[in-house]
Amino acid sequence: MVLATARPVPARATPLAGPVEVVAADWPRAAVRFTVAAGEPVLPGHYPGFPIFPGVCLLDLTHAAVLATAADTDPAPELAEVESTRFTGPVYPGDVLDVELDWREKDGGRQCRAVIRSPRGDAAKLRLRYTGEVTR
């Protein structure tokens, strides 16, 4: 497994305030880590008095993980489809999330299967389809 350091995700609109740390990138697998800081801007409104990190942010975290671990190509991999999302456990402020990516060839593109784990176990399972180069 090739260990990597955190690298910037290309500029884009995102609800995530914190950095994505690349832990490993060795095609067809990769892993990143993300800490849900208490100051994440989405938390005060979701839900007031009992903050839970929204599922849409877990989806965006997965996309950020793809961009952070993809090959340095121009253009960057493009999200073509959200095939499946299953949110299986809550994510709270202070949680350190581990995101594991597993790639497969599919329908002329590439499918990313991701599992997001919190300290309490699986928080989400997602399948996303991409076009463009994603291998390192």
PDB file of C-alpha atoms in Angstrom:
ATOM      1  CA  MET A   1       0.000   0.000   0.000  1.00  0.00           C
ATOM      2  CA  VAL A   2       1.338   3.423  -0.904  1.00  0.00           C
ATOM      3  CA  LEU A   3       1.053   5.967   1.893  1.00  0.00           C
ATOM      4  CA  ALA A   4       0.434   9.539   0.899  1.00  0.00           C
ATOM      5  CA  THR A   5       0.212  12.879   2.618  1.00  0.00           C
ATOM      6  CA  ALA A   6      -2.784  15.175   2.559  1.00  0.00           C
ATOM      7  CA  ARG A   7      -3.087  17.019  -0.707  1.00  0.00           C
ATOM      8  CA  PRO A   8      -5.502  19.782  -1.565  1.00  0.00           C
ATOM      9  CA  VAL A   9      -8.789  18.915  -3.185  1.00  0.00           C
ATOM     10  CA  PRO A  10      -9.460  21.026  -6.293  1.00  0.00           C
ATOM     11  CA  ALA A  11     -11.418  24.201  -5.568  1.00  0.00           C
ATOM     12  CA  ARG A  12     -15.148  23.506  -5.649  1.00  0.00           C
ATOM     13  CA  ALA A  13     -18.308  24.278  -3.751  1.00  0.00           C
ATOM     14  CA  THR A  14     -18.494  21.992  -0.712  1.00  0.00           C
ATOM     15  CA  PRO A  15     -20.199  21.910   2.677  1.00  0.00           C
ATOM     16  CA  LEU A  16     -17.012  20.496   4.247  1.00  0.00           C
ATOM     17  CA  ALA A  17     -14.808  22.902   6.154  1.00  0.00           C
ATOM     18  CA  GLY A  18     -12.080  20.528   7.330  1.00  0.00           C
ATOM     19  CA  PRO A  19      -9.272  18.905   5.333  1.00  0.00           C
ATOM     20  CA  VAL A  20      -9.344  15.395   3.861  1.00  0.00           C
ATOM     21  CA  GLU A  21      -6.211  13.449   4.834  1.00  0.00           C
ATOM     22  CA  VAL A  22      -5.057  10.809   2.359  1.00  0.00           C
ATOM     23  CA  VAL A  23      -4.014   7.723   4.316  1.00  0.00           C
ATOM     24  CA  ALA A  24      -3.358   5.354   1.400  1.00  0.00           C
ATOM     25  CA  ALA A  25      -3.721   5.306  -2.366  1.00  0.00           C
ATOM     26  CA  ASP A  26      -2.900   2.093  -4.201  1.00  0.00           C
ATOM     27  CA  TRP A  27      -5.228   1.466  -7.159  1.00  0.00           C
ATOM     28  CA  PRO A  28      -7.860   0.018  -6.995  1.00  0.00           C
ATOM     29  CA  ARG A  29      -8.114   0.965  -3.315  1.00  0.00           C
ATOM     30  CA  ALA A  30      -7.609   4.167  -1.361  1.00  0.00           C
ATOM     31  CA  ALA A  31      -8.346   5.490   2.112  1.00  0.00           C
ATOM     32  CA  VAL A  32      -8.812   8.925   3.623  1.00  0.00           C
ATOM     33  CA  ARG A  33      -9.521  10.304   7.081  1.00  0.00           C
ATOM     34  CA  PHE A  34     -11.685  13.258   8.013  1.00  0.00           C
ATOM     35  CA  THR A  35     -12.415  14.775  11.419  1.00  0.00           C
ATOM     36  CA  VAL A  36     -15.861  16.279  11.901  1.00  0.00           C
ATOM     37  CA  ALA A  37     -14.887  19.453  13.729  1.00  0.00           C
ATOM     38  CA  ALA A  38     -17.347  21.004  16.146  1.00  0.00           C
ATOM     39  CA  GLY A  39     -17.123  24.158  13.992  1.00  0.00           C
ATOM     40  CA  GLU A  40     -18.339  22.518  10.763  1.00  0.00           C
ATOM     41  CA  PRO A  41     -20.769  25.103   9.351  1.00  0.00           C
ATOM     42  CA  VAL A  42     -23.537  22.550   8.632  1.00  0.00           C
ATOM     43  CA  LEU A  43     -23.874  21.396  12.240  1.00  0.00           C
ATOM     44  CA  PRO A  44     -25.829  24.259  13.867  1.00  0.00           C
ATOM     45  CA  GLY A  45     -28.833  23.710  11.593  1.00  0.00           C
ATOM     46  CA  HIS A  46     -28.745  19.901  11.590  1.00  0.00           C
ATOM     47  CA  TYR A  47     -30.206  19.491  14.277  1.00  0.00           C
ATOM     48  CA  PRO A  48     -30.265  22.424  16.727  1.00  0.00           C
ATOM     49  CA  GLY A  49     -29.322  21.207  20.193  1.00  0.00           C
ATOM     50  CA  PHE A  50     -28.343  17.738  18.915  1.00  0.00           C
ATOM     51  CA  PRO A  51     -25.946  18.112  15.979  1.00  0.00           C
ATOM     52  CA  ILE A  52     -25.603  15.221  13.522  1.00  0.00           C
ATOM     53  CA  PHE A  53     -23.380  15.410  10.452  1.00  0.00           C
ATOM     54  CA  PRO A  54     -25.783  15.263   7.465  1.00  0.00           C
ATOM     55  CA  GLY A  55     -25.808  12.388   4.995  1.00  0.00           C
ATOM     56  CA  VAL A  56     -25.264  14.769   2.088  1.00  0.00           C
ATOM     57  CA  CYS A  57     -21.976  15.747   3.730  1.00  0.00           C
ATOM     58  CA  LEU A  58     -20.947  12.075   3.832  1.00  0.00           C
ATOM     59  CA  LEU A  59     -21.677  11.911   0.118  1.00  0.00           C
ATOM     60  CA  ASP A  60     -19.577  15.021  -0.447  1.00  0.00           C
ATOM     61  CA  LEU A  61     -16.812  13.582   1.749  1.00  0.00           C
ATOM     62  CA  THR A  62     -16.721  10.510  -0.485  1.00  0.00           C
ATOM     63  CA  HIS A  63     -16.432  12.718  -3.573  1.00  0.00           C
ATOM     64  CA  ALA A  64     -13.671  14.745  -1.891  1.00  0.00           C
ATOM     65  CA  ALA A  65     -11.877  11.467  -1.114  1.00  0.00           C
ATOM     66  CA  VAL A  66     -12.072  10.492  -4.786  1.00  0.00           C
ATOM     67  CA  LEU A  67     -10.646  13.837  -5.878  1.00  0.00           C
ATOM     68  CA  ALA A  68      -7.892  13.731  -3.243  1.00  0.00           C
ATOM     69  CA  THR A  69      -6.755  10.223  -4.206  1.00  0.00           C
ATOM     70  CA  ALA A  70      -7.225  10.379  -7.993  1.00  0.00           C
ATOM     71  CA  ALA A  71      -4.384  10.760 -10.427  1.00  0.00           C
ATOM     72  CA  ASP A  72      -3.287  14.305 -11.214  1.00  0.00           C
ATOM     73  CA  THR A  73      -5.047  14.527 -14.564  1.00  0.00           C
ATOM     74  CA  ASP A  74      -6.815  17.293 -16.374  1.00  0.00           C
ATOM     75  CA  PRO A  75      -9.750  17.187 -16.285  1.00  0.00           C
ATOM     76  CA  ALA A  76     -10.360  15.713 -12.834  1.00  0.00           C
ATOM     77  CA  PRO A  77     -12.660  12.696 -12.534  1.00  0.00           C
ATOM     78  CA  GLU A  78     -16.276  13.721 -13.001  1.00  0.00           C
ATOM     79  CA  LEU A  79     -19.124  12.348 -10.916  1.00  0.00           C
ATOM     80  CA  ALA A  80     -21.597  10.857 -13.400  1.00  0.00           C
ATOM     81  CA  GLU A  81     -24.078   9.156 -11.076  1.00  0.00           C
ATOM     82  CA  VAL A  82     -24.895   8.493  -7.447  1.00  0.00           C
ATOM     83  CA  GLU A  83     -25.853   4.833  -7.786  1.00  0.00           C
ATOM     84  CA  SER A  84     -26.594   4.036  -4.147  1.00  0.00           C
ATOM     85  CA  THR A  85     -26.378   5.526  -0.672  1.00  0.00           C
ATOM     86  CA  ARG A  86     -27.079   3.812   2.639  1.00  0.00           C
ATOM     87  CA  PHE A  87     -26.637   5.830   5.801  1.00  0.00           C
ATOM     88  CA  THR A  88     -26.325   3.249   8.553  1.00  0.00           C
ATOM     89  CA  GLY A  89     -25.147   5.132  11.638  1.00  0.00           C
ATOM     90  CA  PRO A  90     -25.000   8.650  13.044  1.00  0.00           C
ATOM     91  CA  VAL A  91     -21.938  10.890  12.790  1.00  0.00           C
ATOM     92  CA  TYR A  92     -21.356  13.441  15.536  1.00  0.00           C
ATOM     93  CA  PRO A  93     -19.048  16.432  16.041  1.00  0.00           C
ATOM     94  CA  GLY A  94     -15.598  15.200  17.019  1.00  0.00           C
ATOM     95  CA  ASP A  95     -15.900  11.903  15.135  1.00  0.00           C
ATOM     96  CA  VAL A  96     -12.885  10.811  13.121  1.00  0.00           C
ATOM     97  CA  LEU A  97     -14.177   9.202   9.922  1.00  0.00           C
ATOM     98  CA  ASP A  98     -12.270   6.642   7.898  1.00  0.00           C
ATOM     99  CA  VAL A  99     -13.315   6.380   4.245  1.00  0.00           C
ATOM    100  CA  GLU A 100     -12.317   3.323   2.239  1.00  0.00           C
ATOM    101  CA  LEU A 101     -12.620   3.470  -1.552  1.00  0.00           C
ATOM    102  CA  ASP A 102     -12.693   0.417  -3.817  1.00  0.00           C
ATOM    103  CA  TRP A 103     -12.758   0.897  -7.604  1.00  0.00           C
ATOM    104  CA  ARG A 104     -14.252  -1.274 -10.376  1.00  0.00           C
ATOM    105  CA  GLU A 105     -14.649  -0.839 -14.114  1.00  0.00           C
ATOM    106  CA  LYS A 106     -18.325  -0.398 -15.036  1.00  0.00           C
ATOM    107  CA  ASP A 107     -20.255   0.661 -18.147  1.00  0.00           C
ATOM    108  CA  GLY A 108     -17.339   2.448 -19.795  1.00  0.00           C
ATOM    109  CA  GLY A 109     -16.553   4.356 -16.610  1.00  0.00           C
ATOM    110  CA  ARG A 110     -15.448   3.547 -13.108  1.00  0.00           C
ATOM    111  CA  GLN A 111     -17.528   2.704 -10.072  1.00  0.00           C
ATOM    112  CA  CYS A 112     -16.353   3.706  -6.610  1.00  0.00           C
ATOM    113  CA  ARG A 113     -17.665   1.671  -3.708  1.00  0.00           C
ATOM    114  CA  ALA A 114     -17.076   3.489  -0.448  1.00  0.00           C
ATOM    115  CA  VAL A 115     -17.521   2.629   3.200  1.00  0.00           C
ATOM    116  CA  ILE A 116     -17.387   5.376   5.820  1.00  0.00           C
ATOM    117  CA  ARG A 117     -16.664   4.283   9.390  1.00  0.00           C
ATOM    118  CA  SER A 118     -17.059   6.282  12.584  1.00  0.00           C
ATOM    119  CA  PRO A 119     -15.818   5.275  16.044  1.00  0.00           C
ATOM    120  CA  ARG A 120     -19.150   3.409  16.462  1.00  0.00           C
ATOM    121  CA  GLY A 121     -18.880   1.367  13.244  1.00  0.00           C
ATOM    122  CA  ASP A 122     -20.197   1.779   9.710  1.00  0.00           C
ATOM    123  CA  ALA A 123     -21.823   5.160   9.087  1.00  0.00           C
ATOM    124  CA  ALA A 124     -22.463   4.896   5.334  1.00  0.00           C
ATOM    125  CA  LYS A 125     -22.019   2.773   2.231  1.00  0.00           C
ATOM    126  CA  LEU A 126     -22.068   4.484  -1.154  1.00  0.00           C
ATOM    127  CA  ARG A 127     -21.646   3.598  -4.821  1.00  0.00           C
ATOM    128  CA  LEU A 128     -20.679   6.402  -7.175  1.00  0.00           C
ATOM    129  CA  ARG A 129     -19.925   6.226 -10.911  1.00  0.00           C
ATOM    130  CA  TYR A 130     -17.244   8.430 -12.486  1.00  0.00           C
ATOM    131  CA  THR A 131     -15.953   9.351 -15.898  1.00  0.00           C
ATOM    132  CA  GLY A 132     -12.362  10.424 -16.470  1.00  0.00           C
ATOM    133  CA  GLU A 133      -9.078   9.107 -15.116  1.00  0.00           C
ATOM    134  CA  VAL A 134      -8.992   8.065 -11.462  1.00  0.00           C
ATOM    135  CA  THR A 135      -6.022   5.672 -11.254  1.00  0.00           C
ATOM    136  CA  ARG A 136      -2.694   6.661  -9.722  1.00  0.00           C
TER     137      ARG A 136
END
